[in-house]
CSV table of C-alpha atoms in Angstrom, one decimal:
chain,number,residue,atom,x,y,z
A,1,UNK,CA,195.5,104.4,20.2
A,2,UNK,CA,192.7,106.6,21.2
A,3,UNK,CA,190.8,108.5,18.5
A,4,UNK,CA,189.1,111.8,19.3
A,5,UNK,CA,186.4,113.2,17.0
A,6,UNK,CA,185.7,116.9,17.0
A,7,UNK,CA,182.0,117.9,17.3
A,8,UNK,CA,182.7,121.1,15.3
A,9,UNK,CA,181.8,119.7,11.9
A,10,UNK,CA,178.4,118.6,13.1
A,11,UNK,CA,177.8,121.9,14.8
A,12,UNK,CA,178.8,123.7,11.6
A,13,UNK,CA,176.4,121.6,9.6
A,14,UNK,CA,173.6,122.6,12.0
A,15,UNK,CA,174.6,126.2,11.8
A,16,UNK,CA,174.6,126.2,8.0
A,17,UNK,CA,171.3,124.4,7.9
A,18,UNK,CA,169.8,127.0,10.3
A,19,UNK,CA,171.3,129.8,8.2
A,20,UNK,CA,169.7,128.5,5.0
A,21,UNK,CA,166.4,127.1,6.3
A,22,UNK,CA,165.4,129.8,8.7
A,23,UNK,CA,164.6,132.4,6.0
A,24,UNK,CA,162.2,129.9,4.4
A,25,UNK,CA,160.0,130.0,7.4
A,26,UNK,CA,160.4,133.7,8.2
A,27,UNK,CA,157.8,136.3,7.1
A,28,UNK,CA,159.0,138.6,4.4
A,29,UNK,CA,157.8,142.0,3.3
A,30,UNK,CA,156.5,140.9,-0.1
A,31,UNK,CA,153.1,140.4,-1.8
A,32,UNK,CA,152.2,137.6,-4.2
A,33,UNK,CA,150.1,138.1,-7.3
A,34,UNK,CA,148.6,135.2,-9.3
A,35,UNK,CA,146.0,134.8,-12.1
A,36,UNK,CA,142.4,134.7,-10.8
A,37,UNK,CA,139.4,133.4,-12.5
A,38,UNK,CA,137.3,134.4,-15.5
A,39,UNK,CA,133.8,135.0,-14.2
A,40,UNK,CA,130.9,134.8,-16.8
A,41,UNK,CA,128.6,137.7,-16.5
A,42,UNK,CA,125.6,135.9,-17.9
A,43,UNK,CA,123.1,134.9,-16.7
A,44,UNK,CA,123.7,135.5,-13.0
A,45,UNK,CA,126.4,138.0,-12.3
A,46,UNK,CA,125.1,141.0,-14.3
A,47,UNK,CA,121.3,141.6,-14.6
A,48,UNK,CA,119.0,144.6,-15.2
A,49,UNK,CA,115.7,144.9,-13.3
A,50,UNK,CA,112.9,147.3,-12.6
A,51,UNK,CA,113.9,149.7,-15.3
A,52,UNK,CA,111.1,149.3,-17.8
A,53,UNK,CA,113.8,148.9,-20.6
A,54,UNK,CA,113.6,145.7,-22.6
A,55,UNK,CA,116.6,143.3,-22.3
A,56,UNK,CA,117.7,140.6,-24.7
A,57,UNK,CA,119.2,137.2,-24.2
A,58,UNK,CA,123.0,137.2,-24.9
A,59,UNK,CA,124.3,135.0,-27.6
A,60,UNK,CA,127.8,134.4,-26.3
A,61,UNK,CA,129.6,135.1,-23.1
A,62,UNK,CA,131.6,137.9,-21.5
A,63,UNK,CA,134.1,137.2,-18.8
A,64,UNK,CA,135.1,139.5,-15.9
A,65,UNK,CA,138.8,138.9,-15.1
A,66,UNK,CA,140.4,139.0,-11.7
A,67,UNK,CA,143.8,138.4,-10.1
A,68,UNK,CA,144.6,137.0,-6.7
A,69,UNK,CA,146.7,139.4,-4.5
A,70,UNK,CA,147.8,138.5,-1.0
A,71,UNK,CA,146.3,140.7,1.7
A,72,UNK,CA,148.3,143.4,3.4
A,73,UNK,CA,148.0,141.6,6.7
A,74,UNK,CA,149.1,138.2,5.3
A,75,UNK,CA,152.3,136.6,6.5
A,76,UNK,CA,154.2,135.6,3.4
A,77,UNK,CA,157.0,133.2,4.2
A,78,UNK,CA,160.3,133.0,2.3
A,79,UNK,CA,159.4,129.5,1.0
A,80,UNK,CA,156.2,130.9,-0.6
A,81,UNK,CA,158.2,133.6,-2.3
A,82,UNK,CA,160.7,131.1,-3.7
A,83,UNK,CA,157.8,128.8,-4.8
A,84,UNK,CA,156.2,131.8,-6.6
A,85,UNK,CA,159.5,132.7,-8.3
A,86,UNK,CA,159.7,129.2,-9.7
A,87,UNK,CA,156.3,129.5,-11.4
A,88,UNK,CA,155.7,131.4,-14.7
A,89,UNK,CA,152.3,132.6,-13.7
A,90,UNK,CA,153.2,134.0,-10.3
A,91,UNK,CA,154.7,137.4,-9.5
A,92,UNK,CA,156.4,138.7,-6.3
A,93,UNK,CA,156.5,142.4,-5.5
A,94,UNK,CA,157.5,144.4,-2.5
A,95,UNK,CA,154.4,145.0,-0.4
A,96,UNK,CA,155.0,148.8,-0.6
A,97,UNK,CA,154.4,148.7,-4.4
A,98,UNK,CA,150.9,147.5,-3.9
A,99,UNK,CA,149.8,148.8,-0.5
A,100,UNK,CA,150.2,152.0,1.4
A,101,UNK,CA,152.1,151.8,4.7
A,102,UNK,CA,150.1,150.6,7.7
A,103,UNK,CA,147.0,149.8,5.7
A,104,UNK,CA,144.9,146.8,6.7
A,105,UNK,CA,142.9,144.1,4.9
A,106,UNK,CA,139.7,145.6,6.2
A,107,UNK,CA,140.6,149.1,4.9
A,108,UNK,CA,141.7,147.7,1.5
A,109,UNK,CA,138.5,145.6,1.1
A,110,UNK,CA,136.4,148.7,1.9
A,111,UNK,CA,138.3,150.8,-0.6
A,112,UNK,CA,138.0,148.2,-3.4
A,113,UNK,CA,134.3,147.8,-2.8
A,114,UNK,CA,133.8,151.6,-3.2
A,115,UNK,CA,136.0,151.6,-6.3
A,116,UNK,CA,133.9,148.8,-7.9
A,117,UNK,CA,130.6,150.6,-7.1
A,118,UNK,CA,131.9,153.8,-8.7
A,119,UNK,CA,133.1,151.8,-11.7
A,120,UNK,CA,129.7,150.3,-12.2
A,121,UNK,CA,128.1,153.7,-12.0
A,122,UNK,CA,130.5,155.2,-14.5
A,123,UNK,CA,130.0,152.1,-16.7
A,124,UNK,CA,126.3,152.8,-16.9
A,125,UNK,CA,126.8,156.4,-17.7
A,126,UNK,CA,129.2,155.6,-20.5
A,127,UNK,CA,126.9,152.9,-21.8
A,128,UNK,CA,123.9,155.2,-21.9
A,129,UNK,CA,125.9,157.8,-23.8
A,130,UNK,CA,127.1,155.2,-26.4
A,131,UNK,CA,123.6,153.8,-26.9
A,132,UNK,CA,122.1,157.3,-27.4
A,133,UNK,CA,124.6,157.7,-30.2
A,134,UNK,CA,124.4,154.3,-31.8
A,135,UNK,CA,120.8,153.3,-30.9
A,136,UNK,CA,118.8,156.5,-30.4
A,137,UNK,CA,115.6,154.4,-30.5
A,138,UNK,CA,116.5,152.8,-27.2
A,139,UNK,CA,115.2,154.8,-24.3
A,140,UNK,CA,117.6,154.4,-21.3
A,141,UNK,CA,116.3,157.4,-19.3
A,142,UNK,CA,114.8,155.0,-16.7
A,143,UNK,CA,118.0,153.2,-16.2
A,144,UNK,CA,119.6,154.0,-12.8
A,145,UNK,CA,122.4,152.5,-10.7
A,146,UNK,CA,119.6,150.7,-8.7
A,147,UNK,CA,118.5,149.0,-11.9
A,148,UNK,CA,121.9,147.3,-12.3
A,149,UNK,CA,122.5,144.2,-10.2
A,150,UNK,CA,126.0,142.8,-9.9
A,151,UNK,CA,126.6,139.7,-7.8
A,152,UNK,CA,130.3,139.4,-7.3
A,153,UNK,CA,131.3,138.4,-3.7
A,154,UNK,CA,135.0,138.8,-2.7
A,155,UNK,CA,135.8,140.9,-5.8
A,156,UNK,CA,136.5,144.6,-5.8
A,157,UNK,CA,138.4,147.4,-7.6
A,158,UNK,CA,137.7,149.5,-10.7
A,159,UNK,CA,139.2,147.2,-13.4
A,160,UNK,CA,135.8,145.7,-14.4
A,161,UNK,CA,134.5,149.0,-15.8
A,162,UNK,CA,135.0,148.3,-19.5
A,163,UNK,CA,133.6,144.7,-19.2
A,164,UNK,CA,130.5,146.0,-17.3
A,165,UNK,CA,129.8,148.4,-20.1
A,166,UNK,CA,130.1,145.7,-22.8
A,167,UNK,CA,127.8,143.5,-20.8
A,168,UNK,CA,125.2,146.2,-20.5
A,169,UNK,CA,125.4,146.8,-24.2
A,170,UNK,CA,124.8,143.2,-24.9
A,171,UNK,CA,121.8,143.0,-22.7
A,172,UNK,CA,120.2,146.3,-23.9
A,173,UNK,CA,120.6,145.9,-27.7
A,174,UNK,CA,118.6,143.7,-30.0
A,175,UNK,CA,121.6,143.4,-32.3
A,176,UNK,CA,123.7,140.3,-31.8
A,177,UNK,CA,126.9,142.0,-30.7
A,178,UNK,CA,128.8,139.0,-29.4
A,179,UNK,CA,127.9,136.7,-32.3
A,180,UNK,CA,128.4,133.7,-30.2
A,181,UNK,CA,131.9,134.6,-29.1
A,182,UNK,CA,133.5,134.3,-25.7
A,183,UNK,CA,135.2,137.6,-24.9
A,184,UNK,CA,137.0,138.9,-21.9
A,185,UNK,CA,138.2,142.4,-20.9
A,186,UNK,CA,139.9,144.4,-18.3
A,187,UNK,CA,140.2,148.2,-17.9
A,188,UNK,CA,138.8,151.0,-15.9
A,189,UNK,CA,136.2,153.2,-17.5
A,190,UNK,CA,135.3,156.9,-17.0
A,191,UNK,CA,131.8,158.3,-17.3
A,192,UNK,CA,133.0,159.7,-20.7
A,193,UNK,CA,133.8,156.2,-21.9
A,194,UNK,CA,137.6,156.4,-21.7
A,195,UNK,CA,139.3,153.1,-20.9
A,196,UNK,CA,142.2,153.3,-18.4
A,197,UNK,CA,145.0,151.0,-17.3
A,198,UNK,CA,144.9,148.3,-14.7
A,199,UNK,CA,147.4,146.2,-12.8
A,200,UNK,CA,148.2,142.6,-13.4
A,201,UNK,CA,147.5,142.6,-17.2
A,202,UNK,CA,149.7,139.6,-17.9
A,203,UNK,CA,148.0,137.6,-15.2
A,204,UNK,CA,144.5,138.5,-16.5
A,205,UNK,CA,145.5,137.4,-20.0
A,206,UNK,CA,146.3,134.0,-18.5
A,207,UNK,CA,142.9,134.0,-16.7
A,208,UNK,CA,141.1,134.8,-20.0
A,209,UNK,CA,142.8,131.9,-21.8
A,210,UNK,CA,141.9,129.6,-18.9
A,211,UNK,CA,138.2,130.7,-19.3
A,212,UNK,CA,138.2,129.9,-23.0
A,213,UNK,CA,137.9,133.5,-24.2
A,214,UNK,CA,139.2,134.1,-27.8
A,215,UNK,CA,139.1,137.9,-27.6
A,216,UNK,CA,140.4,140.1,-24.8
A,217,UNK,CA,140.0,143.9,-24.6
A,218,UNK,CA,142.6,145.8,-22.7
A,219,UNK,CA,143.6,149.5,-22.3
A,220,UNK,CA,146.1,151.0,-24.6
A,221,UNK,CA,147.7,152.5,-21.5
A,222,UNK,CA,148.7,148.9,-20.6
A,223,UNK,CA,150.5,148.2,-23.9
A,224,UNK,CA,154.0,148.3,-22.3
A,225,UNK,CA,153.0,145.4,-20.2
A,226,UNK,CA,151.2,143.2,-22.7
A,227,UNK,CA,153.2,140.3,-24.0
A,228,UNK,CA,153.9,140.7,-27.8
A,229,UNK,CA,152.3,137.4,-28.7
A,230,UNK,CA,149.8,135.3,-26.9
A,231,UNK,CA,148.9,132.2,-28.8
A,232,UNK,CA,145.2,131.1,-28.6
A,233,UNK,CA,143.8,134.6,-27.9
A,234,UNK,CA,143.4,138.0,-29.6
A,235,UNK,CA,144.3,140.9,-27.4
A,236,UNK,CA,142.7,144.1,-28.6
A,237,UNK,CA,144.1,147.3,-27.0
A,238,UNK,CA,141.5,150.2,-27.0
A,239,UNK,CA,141.3,153.7,-25.6
A,240,UNK,CA,137.5,154.0,-25.4
A,241,UNK,CA,134.3,152.0,-25.0
A,242,UNK,CA,133.3,153.0,-28.6
A,243,UNK,CA,136.5,151.5,-30.0
A,244,UNK,CA,135.7,148.1,-28.3
A,245,UNK,CA,132.1,148.3,-29.5
A,246,UNK,CA,133.2,149.1,-33.1
A,247,UNK,CA,135.5,146.1,-33.1
A,248,UNK,CA,132.7,143.8,-32.0
A,249,UNK,CA,130.4,145.1,-34.8
A,250,UNK,CA,133.1,144.8,-37.4
A,251,UNK,CA,135.5,142.0,-36.3
A,252,UNK,CA,137.9,142.3,-39.2
A,253,UNK,CA,140.5,140.4,-37.2
A,254,UNK,CA,138.1,137.6,-36.2
A,255,UNK,CA,140.7,134.8,-36.8
A,256,UNK,CA,143.7,136.9,-35.7
A,257,UNK,CA,145.7,135.7,-32.7
A,258,UNK,CA,148.1,138.1,-31.1
A,259,UNK,CA,148.1,141.7,-30.1
A,260,UNK,CA,146.6,144.6,-32.0
A,261,UNK,CA,146.2,148.3,-31.1
A,262,UNK,CA,149.6,148.7,-29.5
A,263,UNK,CA,152.0,150.9,-31.5
A,264,UNK,CA,155.0,150.0,-29.4
A,265,UNK,CA,154.5,146.4,-30.5
A,266,UNK,CA,154.2,147.4,-34.2
A,267,UNK,CA,150.5,146.4,-34.2
C-alpha cells in the first residue's frame, strides 16, 4: 500500500507562523514612553555665576525628573510595543498623540531646547519675584539669564520650570529650605509663578522614587493623572511656586506618604 502525505498542513503552519510573526518585526505608528532619570541639580547641573549675589551651599538635594520618549523618526517594531505593554512602567501611545504630522527628530530637539531656555528664564523671573516678597533684603537686581548656568545635555522641554525655581531659591537664600531632604518636582512655570501641567506624570513619579526622593511637587492640573497612593513618596500638588515654597518652610506633612493637594482624590 502506498501512503501519500499532503504538504498542505506544513504550508498552513508556515502561513500561520508568517501571519503571527510578521507584525512583530514590522514598524508600527506608535511611540513608547518610559521613566527617565532623576538628575541632581547640585553641585554641577544648576549654578549661579558672575552675578555679585551671594550663594549658599545646599543642605539636601533637588532632582530634575525626565521621561524617555521615542523619537518621531524612530522605527518602533511590533515586538517592542508588545514588550512595553507587558511592563508596568512603560506606556504606548499613537505617535500622533505626541508629535505633529511630518515632524522630525531634529525639529523636535530644536523645539524642546527653546522651550527649556524659555522655562529657565521664566523660572528666574518667578524666583526673583518670590524672593522680593519673602526676602526683601536679598538684592537680585544683578541676576540675569546669563548668570544662570544649566548643564543638561540631551534634555529639553518646559517641565523643569518649577524645579529650576526651587533650586535657585535654595542657592540664593541663607535659610535652610531643604532641611536635608531629597525632593523632586515637575511642572512648567510662568513668569508670574504659576505651575502648569506636564506629560508623563506617572512615569516621573517612578523616576523620583528611583532617585530616592521622599517629596515630589507636581501641578494641580495633573491631579487627574496622579495615582491615588504612591508608597514611599509624598506627592504634593501645587498651583504656584509660592505654594511649594510655603510647604518646604512648614512641612506639616513631613512623614506623610501619599498624595495631597488634589481635591478629586479627596486630599
